[in-house]
């Protein structure tokens, strides 16, 4: 029941370090009845030892039976009620590539796509054009001007770009133009409320002009726009938790999420080795480190049980280098489960480990895995409770009431 | 999820007895990795047997990661949402010494302190003057009159006293005068809102007059005022639970908390023996007994692991005398954890035991302790759920809905 106002009141500063290590999609399922999950199948001697010396349990990202997207899954880990605080995809894409949004901005996620001569979509991702091509096309789109608003277009990756309209009185109550399958034309942007009509008109004009610019290109001869969103104005970690916080992540979306809660983004990271090195290099400058590792989720989405287990083993092998830094609190968890047999984000509770030398109770567990977590001292708990616990175990909270 | 309106609707009367035995600060931590907690270290054959015959689990006083003060910790045990119902220290001190507050009262906790000739505080507790001296000084302060309000001053203990201003339209939206450290002057009382200005003026006048009275005393030559609060108007046990309730406690604060929810205070108790005797003597007259034992918390705050365990053993030794009375429901719990290694209230869940012959399920546990509680039938649950459970197991609730 993390309550950000309560946290703001109770948190204090201390000379302690917290690492929140998120193995994306960590939770899994057995591939045969009675068998191990990916995490249980993986050889994880370091995580197993931490489980025995610390405490384990299962976190529930949103609610029982609800499979989280990456945004809500991470917001919950950061202590923000993910049902209360919603973040549109457009905002995620934008902040993830380093754009700083203002309260005047409306952001959309753009896709380059392929249409035929009658404007029917034949490929929603324009043959997954390379990022270089995306950058070139975005340069062609930048000269498009709209009345009274600033237009910002930035390449993201492959066929994806971000579009931002900046101006007074804009609304994100807009429909998406991607019909979600081929064989249909892009949809017009519609206003979900009267105040949004002006923004919808601007968006439709921009799409029409973009089509003009792109019409002789191939395969990227059209665009779709999705995930309209305004910057959500979330409380910042420095304010509610009194933490100097840094995000160590490779993928734009996770950096974007971290930036929305005020974390400093460590830029230019490409793999786990660089992430661990960045943790060490920034150790003295921050109190809290959000450390994100993506590929367990990727392999889970691929349906590749053993490859997912291998990704978890890579993280396990990096644990000693994290422990050398002597964190006061190390949490290892996921933003959701991605069982290989399900090939998608699932609703299953997420194995979670809290290691805080000297302040944890004993749990009689043999290692870190979904079944052992059922016996762990943390029990099953809402993911939003993790940050209050992290702060308490890091000696950064005063008691509530006299 | 105790909801007092729901309780009011569902509770009924019955010829059954409930004992809520609160071992203050019961929960603990191992003093070495893998070792026992204080409760696990203590030899508690009677509690262990109750754990095996009843059900155990872990209660969460406020929320995961939140360390409770005594007020919120007890309110939760009494079934009142401690984040919703806040009680100021001034009210706690006042009701704890038997003062009955009215809705016209504003109460503060007063400290006698020592100031030098330039009014700078040199000792915030006036050398911890004995209670006799406190009583004498309070007598000197009583003649101070203020326009249109009644002024009540009562000694509490050592250097502490209670100040109550009684009159129409008074507010508790006032700042404290204790600067919280020596080397600073007492602060003026400031109003947090315009309506409170009149009360602030009265409080400042009283402090100035008190200084005049005390200026030739030593070491108690000044006062500070803290914890301004109005009587919170909590629902009463007789109303929401239909219980005739009695509080058996030695310390003023716990009696004060009990009186705020309408319990009758058994007065004049000094130790555990007297408390058990009082339980027996009042057995026929009440349905519910809040039985408070303080010293496990005290020894935890001292950081004395073995002394805390010894206090728990004293309570264990008293259990047979409680069972002789044949309570229908006996709950043994704490208002929070006070691990000796932490030397303060902590956020760790609290071992809890519910014994209700004939109505409990089996849990395969060997005894009463934090690690065994992880396996217990009660699971981990909000402390506010204890009262609904107590009433249900005491056959004092009808079902909800048709």
mmCIF file of C-alpha atoms in Angstrom, chain A residues 1 3 6-7 10 55 358-364 374-382 385 388-389 392-393 395 397-402, chain B residues 27-30 34-35 40 58 62-72 82-83 86 89 337 341-342 345 347-349 370-371 374 380:
data_model
loop_
_atom_site.group_PDB
_atom_site.id
_atom_site.type_symbol
_atom_site.label_atom_id
_atom_site.label_comp_id
_atom_site.label_asym_id
_atom_site.label_seq_id
_atom_site.Cartn_x
_atom_site.Cartn_y
_atom_site.Cartn_z
ATOM 1 C CA UNK A 1 0.000 0.000 0.000
ATOM 2 C CA UNK A 3 1.307 5.860 -0.459
ATOM 3 C CA UNK A 6 3.288 8.832 3.366
ATOM 4 C CA UNK A 7 6.670 8.059 1.813
ATOM 5 C CA UNK A 10 8.633 9.209 6.402
ATOM 6 C CA UNK A 55 14.519 -13.197 2.105
ATOM 7 C CA UNK A 358 21.899 -7.859 9.332
ATOM 8 C CA UNK A 359 18.274 -6.773 9.025
ATOM 9 C CA UNK A 360 16.513 -9.742 7.472
ATOM 10 C CA UNK A 361 14.841 -12.700 9.073
ATOM 11 C CA UNK A 362 15.646 -16.272 8.294
ATOM 12 C CA UNK A 363 13.669 -18.166 5.678
ATOM 13 C CA UNK A 364 14.268 -21.870 5.256
ATOM 14 C CA UNK A 374 6.260 -19.749 -1.581
ATOM 15 C CA UNK A 375 8.146 -20.526 1.635
ATOM 16 C CA UNK A 376 10.020 -17.243 1.768
ATOM 17 C CA UNK A 377 9.789 -14.593 4.456
ATOM 18 C CA UNK A 378 8.487 -11.941 2.065
ATOM 19 C CA UNK A 379 5.312 -13.875 1.341
ATOM 20 C CA UNK A 380 3.215 -12.743 -1.609
ATOM 21 C CA UNK A 381 2.914 -8.980 -1.737
ATOM 22 C CA UNK A 382 2.019 -6.067 -4.028
ATOM 23 C CA UNK A 385 5.408 -2.429 -1.389
ATOM 24 C CA UNK A 388 8.894 1.166 1.105
ATOM 25 C CA UNK A 389 10.695 -2.033 2.099
ATOM 26 C CA UNK A 392 13.234 0.719 5.432
ATOM 27 C CA UNK A 393 15.978 -1.893 5.058
ATOM 28 C CA UNK A 395 17.679 2.757 7.121
ATOM 29 C CA UNK A 397 12.700 5.787 7.011
ATOM 30 C CA UNK A 398 11.508 7.170 10.293
ATOM 31 C CA UNK A 399 8.657 5.516 12.135
ATOM 32 C CA UNK A 400 5.044 6.413 11.494
ATOM 33 C CA UNK A 401 3.322 8.230 14.354
ATOM 34 C CA UNK A 402 4.289 8.605 17.998
ATOM 35 C CA UNK B 27 8.904 -9.209 16.782
ATOM 36 C CA UNK B 28 12.665 -9.443 16.475
ATOM 37 C CA UNK B 29 15.641 -10.331 14.341
ATOM 38 C CA UNK B 30 18.479 -12.856 14.588
ATOM 39 C CA UNK B 34 20.735 -17.868 10.496
ATOM 40 C CA UNK B 35 20.293 -17.584 14.251
ATOM 41 C CA UNK B 40 12.814 -18.067 19.065
ATOM 42 C CA UNK B 58 2.555 -12.570 10.920
ATOM 43 C CA UNK B 62 0.699 -0.332 9.017
ATOM 44 C CA UNK B 63 2.088 -1.566 5.713
ATOM 45 C CA UNK B 64 5.158 -3.452 4.541
ATOM 46 C CA UNK B 65 8.271 -1.418 5.200
ATOM 47 C CA UNK B 66 6.616 1.013 7.642
ATOM 48 C CA UNK B 67 7.792 1.102 11.272
ATOM 49 C CA UNK B 68 4.860 2.033 13.535
ATOM 50 C CA UNK B 69 4.789 4.319 16.517
ATOM 51 C CA UNK B 70 2.935 2.955 19.537
ATOM 52 C CA UNK B 71 -0.225 4.887 18.704
ATOM 53 C CA UNK B 72 -0.681 3.624 15.130
ATOM 54 C CA UNK B 82 -3.924 3.767 11.560
ATOM 55 C CA UNK B 83 -3.299 5.911 8.494
ATOM 56 C CA UNK B 86 -4.197 9.839 13.643
ATOM 57 C CA UNK B 89 1.027 12.762 21.323
ATOM 58 C CA UNK B 337 8.658 -5.397 16.184
ATOM 59 C CA UNK B 341 19.829 -5.481 16.912
ATOM 60 C CA UNK B 342 17.842 -2.482 15.647
ATOM 61 C CA UNK B 345 10.572 0.037 16.527
ATOM 62 C CA UNK B 347 8.826 -2.494 10.161
ATOM 63 C CA UNK B 348 9.154 -6.277 10.391
ATOM 64 C CA UNK B 349 5.893 -8.242 10.553
ATOM 65 C CA UNK B 370 9.025 -15.676 13.377
ATOM 66 C CA UNK B 371 10.243 -18.492 11.127
ATOM 67 C CA UNK B 374 5.805 -18.218 7.928
ATOM 68 C CA UNK B 380 0.792 -12.643 6.638
#
